[in-house]
Protein backbone atom coordinates (compact mmCIF):
# COMPACT_ATOMS: atom_id res chain seq x y z
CA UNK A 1 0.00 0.00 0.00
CA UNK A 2 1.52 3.45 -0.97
CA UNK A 3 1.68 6.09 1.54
CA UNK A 4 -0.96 8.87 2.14
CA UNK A 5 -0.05 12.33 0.66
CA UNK A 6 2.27 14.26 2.10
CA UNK A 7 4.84 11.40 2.79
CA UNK A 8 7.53 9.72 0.80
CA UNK A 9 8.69 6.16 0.03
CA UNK A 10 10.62 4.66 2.60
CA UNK A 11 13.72 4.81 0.79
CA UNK A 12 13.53 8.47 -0.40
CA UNK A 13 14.13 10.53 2.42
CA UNK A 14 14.79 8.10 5.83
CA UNK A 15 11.46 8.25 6.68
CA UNK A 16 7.89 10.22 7.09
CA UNK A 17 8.23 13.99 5.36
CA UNK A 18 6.64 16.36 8.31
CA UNK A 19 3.65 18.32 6.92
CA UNK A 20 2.06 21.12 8.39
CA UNK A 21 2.01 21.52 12.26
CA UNK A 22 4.91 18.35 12.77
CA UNK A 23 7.38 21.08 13.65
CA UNK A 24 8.71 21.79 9.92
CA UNK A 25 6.69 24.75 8.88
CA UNK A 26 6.11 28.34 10.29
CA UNK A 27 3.84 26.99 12.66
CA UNK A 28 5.05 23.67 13.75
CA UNK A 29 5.83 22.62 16.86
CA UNK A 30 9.77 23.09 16.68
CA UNK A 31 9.49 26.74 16.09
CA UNK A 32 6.94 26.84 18.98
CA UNK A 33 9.80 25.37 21.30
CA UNK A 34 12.19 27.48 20.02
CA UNK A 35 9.77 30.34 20.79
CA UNK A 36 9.26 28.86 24.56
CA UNK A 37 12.38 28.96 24.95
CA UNK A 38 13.50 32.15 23.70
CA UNK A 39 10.34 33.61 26.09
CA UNK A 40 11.78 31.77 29.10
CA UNK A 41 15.14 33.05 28.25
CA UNK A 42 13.72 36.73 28.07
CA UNK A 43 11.23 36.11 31.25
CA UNK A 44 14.09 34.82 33.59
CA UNK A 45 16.63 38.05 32.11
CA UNK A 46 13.16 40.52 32.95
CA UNK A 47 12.61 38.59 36.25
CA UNK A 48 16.34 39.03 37.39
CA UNK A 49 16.56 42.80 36.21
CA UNK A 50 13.76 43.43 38.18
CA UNK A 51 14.83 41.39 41.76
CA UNK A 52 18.14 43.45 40.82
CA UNK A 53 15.84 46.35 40.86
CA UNK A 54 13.80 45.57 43.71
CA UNK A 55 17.27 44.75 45.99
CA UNK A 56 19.00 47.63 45.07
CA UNK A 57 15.59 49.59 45.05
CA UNK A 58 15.33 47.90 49.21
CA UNK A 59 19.03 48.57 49.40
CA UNK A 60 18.69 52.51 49.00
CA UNK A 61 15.57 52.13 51.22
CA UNK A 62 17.48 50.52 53.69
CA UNK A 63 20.64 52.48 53.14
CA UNK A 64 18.50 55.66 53.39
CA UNK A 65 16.40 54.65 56.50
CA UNK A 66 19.86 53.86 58.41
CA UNK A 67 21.44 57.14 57.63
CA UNK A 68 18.06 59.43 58.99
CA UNK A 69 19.14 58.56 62.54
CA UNK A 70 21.57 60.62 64.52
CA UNK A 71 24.12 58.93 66.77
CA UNK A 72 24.70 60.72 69.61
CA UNK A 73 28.23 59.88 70.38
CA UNK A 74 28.90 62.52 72.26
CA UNK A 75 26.66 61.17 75.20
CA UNK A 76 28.16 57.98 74.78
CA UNK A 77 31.29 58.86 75.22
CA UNK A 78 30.69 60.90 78.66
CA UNK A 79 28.67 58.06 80.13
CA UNK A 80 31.86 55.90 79.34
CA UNK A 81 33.93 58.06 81.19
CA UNK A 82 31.67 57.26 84.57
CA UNK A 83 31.22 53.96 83.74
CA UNK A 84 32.26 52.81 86.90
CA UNK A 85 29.89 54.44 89.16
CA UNK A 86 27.00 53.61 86.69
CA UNK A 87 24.09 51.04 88.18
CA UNK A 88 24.87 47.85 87.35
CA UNK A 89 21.90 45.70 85.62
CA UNK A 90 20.07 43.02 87.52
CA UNK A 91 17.96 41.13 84.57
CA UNK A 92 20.04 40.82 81.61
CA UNK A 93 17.06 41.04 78.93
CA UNK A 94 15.56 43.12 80.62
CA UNK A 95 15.98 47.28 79.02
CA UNK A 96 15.33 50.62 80.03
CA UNK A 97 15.24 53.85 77.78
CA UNK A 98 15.25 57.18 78.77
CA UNK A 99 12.57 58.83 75.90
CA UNK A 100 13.25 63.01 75.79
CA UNK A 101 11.52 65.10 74.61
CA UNK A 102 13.68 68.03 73.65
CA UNK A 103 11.85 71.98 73.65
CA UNK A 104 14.31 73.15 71.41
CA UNK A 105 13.57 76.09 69.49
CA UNK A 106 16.62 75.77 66.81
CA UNK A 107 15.57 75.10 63.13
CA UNK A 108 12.83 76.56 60.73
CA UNK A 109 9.65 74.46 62.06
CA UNK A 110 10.75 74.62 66.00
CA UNK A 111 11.13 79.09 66.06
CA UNK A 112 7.44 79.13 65.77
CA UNK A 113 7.14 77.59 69.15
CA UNK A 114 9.25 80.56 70.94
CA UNK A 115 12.40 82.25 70.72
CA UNK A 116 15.55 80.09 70.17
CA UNK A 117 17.97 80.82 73.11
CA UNK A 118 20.51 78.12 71.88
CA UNK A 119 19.62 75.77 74.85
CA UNK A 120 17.14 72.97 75.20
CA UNK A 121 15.26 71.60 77.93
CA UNK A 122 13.99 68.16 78.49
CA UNK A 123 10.09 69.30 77.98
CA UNK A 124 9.31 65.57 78.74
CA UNK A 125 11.28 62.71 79.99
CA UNK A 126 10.22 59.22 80.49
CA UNK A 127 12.12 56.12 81.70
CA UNK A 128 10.52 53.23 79.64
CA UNK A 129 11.05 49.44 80.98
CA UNK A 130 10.63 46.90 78.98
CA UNK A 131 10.57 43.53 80.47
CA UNK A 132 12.78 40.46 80.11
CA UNK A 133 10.49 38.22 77.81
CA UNK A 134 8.52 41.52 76.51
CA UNK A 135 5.90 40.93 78.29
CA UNK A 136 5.18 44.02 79.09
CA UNK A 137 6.45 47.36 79.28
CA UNK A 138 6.06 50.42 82.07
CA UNK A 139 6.73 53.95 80.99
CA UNK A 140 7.47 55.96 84.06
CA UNK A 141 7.09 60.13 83.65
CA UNK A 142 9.55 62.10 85.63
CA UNK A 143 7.87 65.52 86.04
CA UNK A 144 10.26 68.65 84.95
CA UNK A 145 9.98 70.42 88.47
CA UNK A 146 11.43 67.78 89.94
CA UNK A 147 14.09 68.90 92.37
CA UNK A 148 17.34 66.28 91.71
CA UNK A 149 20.91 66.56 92.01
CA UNK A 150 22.26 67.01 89.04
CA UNK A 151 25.84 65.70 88.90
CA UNK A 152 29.05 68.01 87.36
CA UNK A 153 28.06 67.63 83.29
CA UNK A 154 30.15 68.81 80.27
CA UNK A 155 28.66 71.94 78.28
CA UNK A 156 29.03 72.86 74.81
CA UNK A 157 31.77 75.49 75.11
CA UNK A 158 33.78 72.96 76.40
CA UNK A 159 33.37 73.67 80.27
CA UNK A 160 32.44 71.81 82.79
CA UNK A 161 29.09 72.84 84.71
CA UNK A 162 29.15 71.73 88.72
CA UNK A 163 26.83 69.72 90.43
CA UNK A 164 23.73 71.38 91.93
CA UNK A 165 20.15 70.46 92.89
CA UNK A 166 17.57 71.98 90.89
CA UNK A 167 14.90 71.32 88.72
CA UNK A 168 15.19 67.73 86.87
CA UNK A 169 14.89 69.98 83.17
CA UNK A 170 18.01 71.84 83.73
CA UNK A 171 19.95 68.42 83.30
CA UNK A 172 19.28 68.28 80.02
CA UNK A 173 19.95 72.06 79.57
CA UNK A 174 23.23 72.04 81.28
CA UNK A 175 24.87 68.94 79.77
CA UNK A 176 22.53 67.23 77.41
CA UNK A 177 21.44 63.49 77.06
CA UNK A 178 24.69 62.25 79.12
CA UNK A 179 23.54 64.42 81.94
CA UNK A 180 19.89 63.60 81.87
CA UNK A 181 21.10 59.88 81.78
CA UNK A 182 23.42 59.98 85.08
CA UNK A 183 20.53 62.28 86.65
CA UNK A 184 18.26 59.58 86.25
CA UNK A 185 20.74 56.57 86.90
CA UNK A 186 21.72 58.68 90.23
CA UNK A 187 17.94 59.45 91.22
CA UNK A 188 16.71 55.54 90.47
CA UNK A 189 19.44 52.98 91.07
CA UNK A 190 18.29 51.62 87.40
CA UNK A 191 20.79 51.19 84.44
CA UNK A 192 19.60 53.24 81.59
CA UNK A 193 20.85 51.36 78.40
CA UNK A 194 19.41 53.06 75.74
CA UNK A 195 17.87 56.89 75.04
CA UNK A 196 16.16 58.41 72.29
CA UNK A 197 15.93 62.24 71.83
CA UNK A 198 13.05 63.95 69.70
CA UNK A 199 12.33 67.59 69.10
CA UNK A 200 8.79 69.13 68.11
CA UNK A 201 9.23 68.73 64.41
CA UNK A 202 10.15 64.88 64.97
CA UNK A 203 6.94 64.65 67.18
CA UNK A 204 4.57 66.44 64.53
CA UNK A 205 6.47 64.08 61.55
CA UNK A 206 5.49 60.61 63.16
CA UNK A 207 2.40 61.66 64.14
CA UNK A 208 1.37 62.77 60.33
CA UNK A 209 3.19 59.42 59.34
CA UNK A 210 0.40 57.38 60.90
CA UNK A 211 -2.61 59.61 59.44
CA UNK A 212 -3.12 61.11 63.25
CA UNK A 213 -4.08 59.57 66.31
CA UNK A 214 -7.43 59.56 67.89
CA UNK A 215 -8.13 60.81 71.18
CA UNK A 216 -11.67 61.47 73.71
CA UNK A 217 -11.83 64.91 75.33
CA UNK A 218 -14.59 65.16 77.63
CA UNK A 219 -14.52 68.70 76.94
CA UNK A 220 -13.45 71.14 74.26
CA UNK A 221 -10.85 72.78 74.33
CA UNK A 222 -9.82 76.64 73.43
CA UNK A 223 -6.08 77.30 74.47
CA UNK A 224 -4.59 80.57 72.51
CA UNK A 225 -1.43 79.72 73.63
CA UNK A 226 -1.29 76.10 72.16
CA UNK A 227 -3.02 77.21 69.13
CA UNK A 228 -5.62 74.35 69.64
CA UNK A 229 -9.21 74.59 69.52
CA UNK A 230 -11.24 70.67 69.53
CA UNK A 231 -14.60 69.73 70.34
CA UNK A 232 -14.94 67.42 73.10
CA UNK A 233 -15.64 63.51 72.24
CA UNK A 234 -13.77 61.21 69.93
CA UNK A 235 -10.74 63.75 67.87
CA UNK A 236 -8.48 62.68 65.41
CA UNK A 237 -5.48 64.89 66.38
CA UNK A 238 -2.73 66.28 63.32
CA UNK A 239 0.72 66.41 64.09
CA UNK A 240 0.24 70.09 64.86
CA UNK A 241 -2.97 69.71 66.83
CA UNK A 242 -1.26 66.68 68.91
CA UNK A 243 2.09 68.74 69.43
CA UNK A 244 -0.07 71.62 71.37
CA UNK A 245 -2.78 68.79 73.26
CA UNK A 246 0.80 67.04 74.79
CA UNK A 247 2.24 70.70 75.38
CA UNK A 248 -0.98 72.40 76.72
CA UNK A 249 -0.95 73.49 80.49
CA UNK A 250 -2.70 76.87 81.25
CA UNK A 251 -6.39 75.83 79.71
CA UNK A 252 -6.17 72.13 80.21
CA UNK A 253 -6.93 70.23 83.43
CA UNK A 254 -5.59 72.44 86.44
CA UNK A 255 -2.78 73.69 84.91
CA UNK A 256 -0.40 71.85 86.32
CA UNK A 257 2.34 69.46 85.33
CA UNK A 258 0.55 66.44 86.72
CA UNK A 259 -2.43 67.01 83.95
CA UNK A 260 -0.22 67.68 81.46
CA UNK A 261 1.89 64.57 81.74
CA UNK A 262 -1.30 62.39 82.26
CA UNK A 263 -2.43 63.36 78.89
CA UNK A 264 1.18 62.72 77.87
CA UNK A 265 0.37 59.13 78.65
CA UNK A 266 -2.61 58.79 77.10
CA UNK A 267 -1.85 60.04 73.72
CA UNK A 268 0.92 57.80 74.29
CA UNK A 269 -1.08 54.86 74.85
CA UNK A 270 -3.73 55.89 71.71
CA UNK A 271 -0.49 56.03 69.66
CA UNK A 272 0.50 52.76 70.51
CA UNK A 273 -3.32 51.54 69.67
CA UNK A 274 -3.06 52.97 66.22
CA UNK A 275 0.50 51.39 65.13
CA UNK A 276 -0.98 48.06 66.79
CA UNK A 277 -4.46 48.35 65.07
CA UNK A 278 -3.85 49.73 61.49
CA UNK A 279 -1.65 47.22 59.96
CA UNK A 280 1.07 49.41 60.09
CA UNK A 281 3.73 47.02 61.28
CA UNK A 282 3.11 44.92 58.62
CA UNK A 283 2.05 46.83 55.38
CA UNK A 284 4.97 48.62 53.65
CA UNK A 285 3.35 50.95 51.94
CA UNK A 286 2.12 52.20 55.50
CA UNK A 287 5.52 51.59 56.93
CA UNK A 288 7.72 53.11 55.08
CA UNK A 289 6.44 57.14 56.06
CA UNK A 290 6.48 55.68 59.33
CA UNK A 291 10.22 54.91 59.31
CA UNK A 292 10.62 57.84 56.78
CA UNK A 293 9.17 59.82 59.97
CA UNK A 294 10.64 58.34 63.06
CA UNK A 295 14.21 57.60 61.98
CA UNK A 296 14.71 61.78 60.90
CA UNK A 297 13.19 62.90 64.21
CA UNK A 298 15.50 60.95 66.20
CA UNK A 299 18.52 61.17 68.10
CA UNK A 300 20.32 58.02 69.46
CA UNK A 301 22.58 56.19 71.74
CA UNK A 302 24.90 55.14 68.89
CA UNK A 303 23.75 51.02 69.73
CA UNK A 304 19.92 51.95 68.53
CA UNK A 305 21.20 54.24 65.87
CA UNK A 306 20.52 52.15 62.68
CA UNK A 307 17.62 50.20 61.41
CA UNK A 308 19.18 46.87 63.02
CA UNK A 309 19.41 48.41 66.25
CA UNK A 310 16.18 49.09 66.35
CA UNK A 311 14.96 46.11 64.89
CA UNK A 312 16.67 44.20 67.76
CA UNK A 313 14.91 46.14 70.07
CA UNK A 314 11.50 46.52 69.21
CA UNK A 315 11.03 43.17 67.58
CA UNK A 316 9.30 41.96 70.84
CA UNK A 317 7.13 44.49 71.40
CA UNK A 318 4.31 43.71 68.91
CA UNK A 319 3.12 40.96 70.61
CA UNK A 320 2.92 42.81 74.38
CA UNK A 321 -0.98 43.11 74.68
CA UNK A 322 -2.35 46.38 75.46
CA UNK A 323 -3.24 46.18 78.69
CA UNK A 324 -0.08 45.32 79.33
CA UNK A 325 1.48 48.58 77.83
CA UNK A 326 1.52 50.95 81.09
CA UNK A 327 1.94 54.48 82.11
CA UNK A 328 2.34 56.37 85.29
CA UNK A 329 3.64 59.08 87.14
CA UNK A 330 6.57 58.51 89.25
CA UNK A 331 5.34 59.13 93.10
CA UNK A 332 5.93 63.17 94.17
CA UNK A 333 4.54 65.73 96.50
CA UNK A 334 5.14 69.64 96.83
CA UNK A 335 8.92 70.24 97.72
CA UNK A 336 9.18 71.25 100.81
CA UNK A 337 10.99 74.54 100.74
CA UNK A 338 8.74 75.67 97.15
CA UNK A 339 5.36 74.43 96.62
CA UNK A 340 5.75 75.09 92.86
CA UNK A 341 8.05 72.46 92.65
CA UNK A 342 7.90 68.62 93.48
CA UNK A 343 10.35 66.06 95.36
CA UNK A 344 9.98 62.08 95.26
CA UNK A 345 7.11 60.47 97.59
CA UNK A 346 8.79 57.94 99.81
CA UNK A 347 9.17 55.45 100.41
CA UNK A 348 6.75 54.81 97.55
CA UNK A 349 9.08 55.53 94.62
CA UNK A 350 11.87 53.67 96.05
CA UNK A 351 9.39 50.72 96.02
CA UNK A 352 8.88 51.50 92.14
CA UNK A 353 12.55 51.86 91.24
CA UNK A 354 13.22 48.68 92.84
CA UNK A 355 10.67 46.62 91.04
CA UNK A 356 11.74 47.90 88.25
CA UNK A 357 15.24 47.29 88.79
CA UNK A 358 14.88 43.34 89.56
CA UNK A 359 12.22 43.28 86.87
CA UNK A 360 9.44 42.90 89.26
CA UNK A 361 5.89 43.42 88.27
CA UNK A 362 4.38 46.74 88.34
CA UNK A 363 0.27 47.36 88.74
CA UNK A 364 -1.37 50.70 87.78
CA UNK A 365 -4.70 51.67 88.31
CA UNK A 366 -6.68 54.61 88.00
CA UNK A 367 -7.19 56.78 90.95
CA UNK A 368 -5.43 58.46 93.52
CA UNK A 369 -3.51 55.29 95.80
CA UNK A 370 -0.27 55.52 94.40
CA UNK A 371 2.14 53.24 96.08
CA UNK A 372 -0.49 51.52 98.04
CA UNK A 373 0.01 47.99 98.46
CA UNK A 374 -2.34 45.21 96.69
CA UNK A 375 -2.90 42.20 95.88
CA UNK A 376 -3.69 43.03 92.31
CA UNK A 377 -2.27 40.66 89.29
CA UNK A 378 1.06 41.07 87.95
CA UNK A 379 2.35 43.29 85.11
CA UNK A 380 5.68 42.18 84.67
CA UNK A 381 6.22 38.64 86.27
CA UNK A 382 3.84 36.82 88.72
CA UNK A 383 5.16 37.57 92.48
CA UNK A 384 5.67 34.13 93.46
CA UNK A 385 8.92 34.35 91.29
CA UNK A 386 7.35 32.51 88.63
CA UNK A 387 6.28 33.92 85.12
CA UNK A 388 2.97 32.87 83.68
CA UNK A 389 3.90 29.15 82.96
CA UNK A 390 5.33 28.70 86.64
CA UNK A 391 8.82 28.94 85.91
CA UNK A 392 11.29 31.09 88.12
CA UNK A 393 12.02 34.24 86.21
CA UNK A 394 14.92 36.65 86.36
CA UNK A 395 14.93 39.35 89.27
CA UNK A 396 12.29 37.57 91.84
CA UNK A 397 13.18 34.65 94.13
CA UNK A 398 11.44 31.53 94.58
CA UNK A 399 13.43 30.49 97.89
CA UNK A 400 11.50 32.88 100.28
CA UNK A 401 9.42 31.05 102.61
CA UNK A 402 5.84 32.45 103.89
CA UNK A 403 3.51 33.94 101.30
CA UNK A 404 4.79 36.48 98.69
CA UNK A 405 4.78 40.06 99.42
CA UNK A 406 1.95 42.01 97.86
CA UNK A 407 2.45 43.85 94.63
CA UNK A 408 2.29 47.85 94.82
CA UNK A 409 -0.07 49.16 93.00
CA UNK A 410 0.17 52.93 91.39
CA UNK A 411 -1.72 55.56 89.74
CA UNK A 412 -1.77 55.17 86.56
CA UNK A 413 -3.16 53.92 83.27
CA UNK A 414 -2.76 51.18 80.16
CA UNK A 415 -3.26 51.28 76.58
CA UNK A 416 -6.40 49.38 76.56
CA UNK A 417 -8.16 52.00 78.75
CA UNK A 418 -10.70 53.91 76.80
CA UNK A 419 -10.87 57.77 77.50
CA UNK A 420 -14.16 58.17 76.35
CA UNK A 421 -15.52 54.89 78.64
């Protein structure tokens, strides 16, 4: 039998001829292979030009990112110099920072604020513990009237100012972070390892960066001198309207520093909602302005002053719940020789500093009983020396016989707490 058309004798050509769509023609299958594989050859170049892209793209990010945060070497290399009368640290995972939260007028955006008189005052200070484990974290305000002694601190000419007892502010004025540090360490007993410095403008830029942060006032408010006029209920404050609610004093509350510093805390505590709630943390798009934002406003102890140092020390944080993120007042009364000015309440904030030094859990609760002692649960680590799983943790004993002593419980507030509740 002869073959079909479109093929040859058996002798005439080695075998079948290859018609249409066998791979000989235009549209066979050989030039559709060929084809494949030029595409895959051209997709996998495209794909590697743009993860080249994207990495160097993420490089300049990163590269960027790093370079927006000021080391402040200075500081660190005063507080090397007394080294060896600094506190020594009981609970090695455990941190503090010292957060400041620098009045400076210098610079275009800060001169609208006041006149620039080439110094800067700590306009709010608080020493923020975070616990071994991350479980939770206690941010402790130290009022600016507080009368301290302030030890002999370097100052920018060069000079050396002496020690004197004054007003906690003026350490800051007289010989920077490095002063405000060994204040602190001096007044506490606690190892500060890390500080952060930010100025009004930094403030205003991180608080723009996460599309403002909601607030209750239970009623409006109409300061001239802040600039700020709000209804009362839920607000969604700017960075300019949240600069002058933290700043406010003469039309808010009593006027006094203990008002002020309580609504410190509690925008502090609605800005940690919004990074928590909003998806910040993990959307990039929403990130990035965030960085962007907090990494120009700060200054930094020259260990947190990259994106890696940072990293390291915040990685924990996300997962400390709310209620567990607390703020409160360190316990004062009117200084005895000036009534305008406050001293430490004993021996109720030596009770604080000590907890916080071994790591020991610290309860706040609204109201007036600071330093009273309770029975309330645990902040930090369960009293009995245990953490939640019943093993021993760092900083508390479980050799002491009789019942644990009761846990102190101070004025203050969490995260979770709803102002408008």
């Amino acid at each position: 039998m002869s073959d079909t058309a479109g093929t040859s004798p058996a002798g005439a050509g080695g075998g079948r001829t290859l018609g249409p769509g066998a791979g000989a023609s235009a549209s066979g299958t050989g030039q559709a292979r060929r084809r494949r594989r030029r595409w895959v050859r051209g997709t996998g170049l495209g794909l590697a030009v743009l993860l080249v892209l994207a990495a160097g793209a993420g490089w300049a990010v990163y590269v960027k990112l790093d370079g927006n945060i000021t080391p402040d070497e200075a500081a660190a290399a005063e507080l090397a110099r007394f080294e060896e009368e600094r506190p020594t640290p009981l609970v090695k995972e455990a941190r503090n920072l010292l957060l400041i939260g620098s009045d400076s007028r210098s610079g275009g955006d800060n001169r609208r604020y006041g006149r620039d008189s080439g110094t800067e005052r700590s306009d709010t200070a608080i020493l923020l513990h975070l616990s071994a484990g991350r479980r939770s974290a206690t941010a402790v305000s130290l009022p600016r009237d507080l009368m301290v002694a302030v030890p002999g601190c370097p100052r920018e000419d060069g000079t050396r100012a002496g020690p004197v007892f004054t007003m906690f502010n003026q350490a800051f004025q007289r010989g920077g972070s490095a002063c405000a540090i060994r204040t602190v360490e001096k007044l506490t007993g606690i190892r500060v390892d890390h500080h952060i410095v930010v100025d009004f403008h930094g403030f205003k830029e991180m608080v723009e960066a996460v599309d403002g942060v909601e607030v209750c006032l239970r009623e409006p408010i109409d300061d001239k001198a802040a600039k700020l006029r709000l209804p009362a209920g839920r607000v969604t404050l700017n960075g300019e309207q949240a600069l002058g609610y933290v700043r406010a004093r003469k039309s808010l509350g009593d006027g006094s520093d203990t008002h002020r510093m309580e609504r410190q805390q509690r925008f502090l505590g609605a800005l940690v909602n919004k990074v928590q709630g909003n998806d910040v943390l993990l959307n990039p798009v929403k990130l990035y302005p965030v960085l962007d934002a907090a990494t120009s406003a700060l200054t930094t102890d020259p260990e947190l002053a990259s994106l890696r140092g940072l990293y390291e020390l915040v990685r924990g944080l996300r997962e400390i719940p709310t209620e567990r993120v607390q703020f409160l007042t360190v316990p004062r009364e009117p200084y005895a020789a000036d009534a305008n000015r406050d001293q430490l309440s004993q021996p109720e904030a030596e009770a604080l500093f000590e907890r916080l030094r071994r790591d020991a859990s610290v309860t706040v609760a609204q109201g007036p009983g600071t330093g009273t002692e309770s029975g309330a649960p645990s902040g930090n680590s369960d009293d009995d020396g245990t953490d939640g799983d019943g093993k021993v943790t760092q900083g508390e004993s479980a050799e002491s016989s009789g019942p644990p002593s009761p846990t102190p419980t101070f004025s203050g507030n969490t995260a979770a707490e709803d102002g408008c509740a």
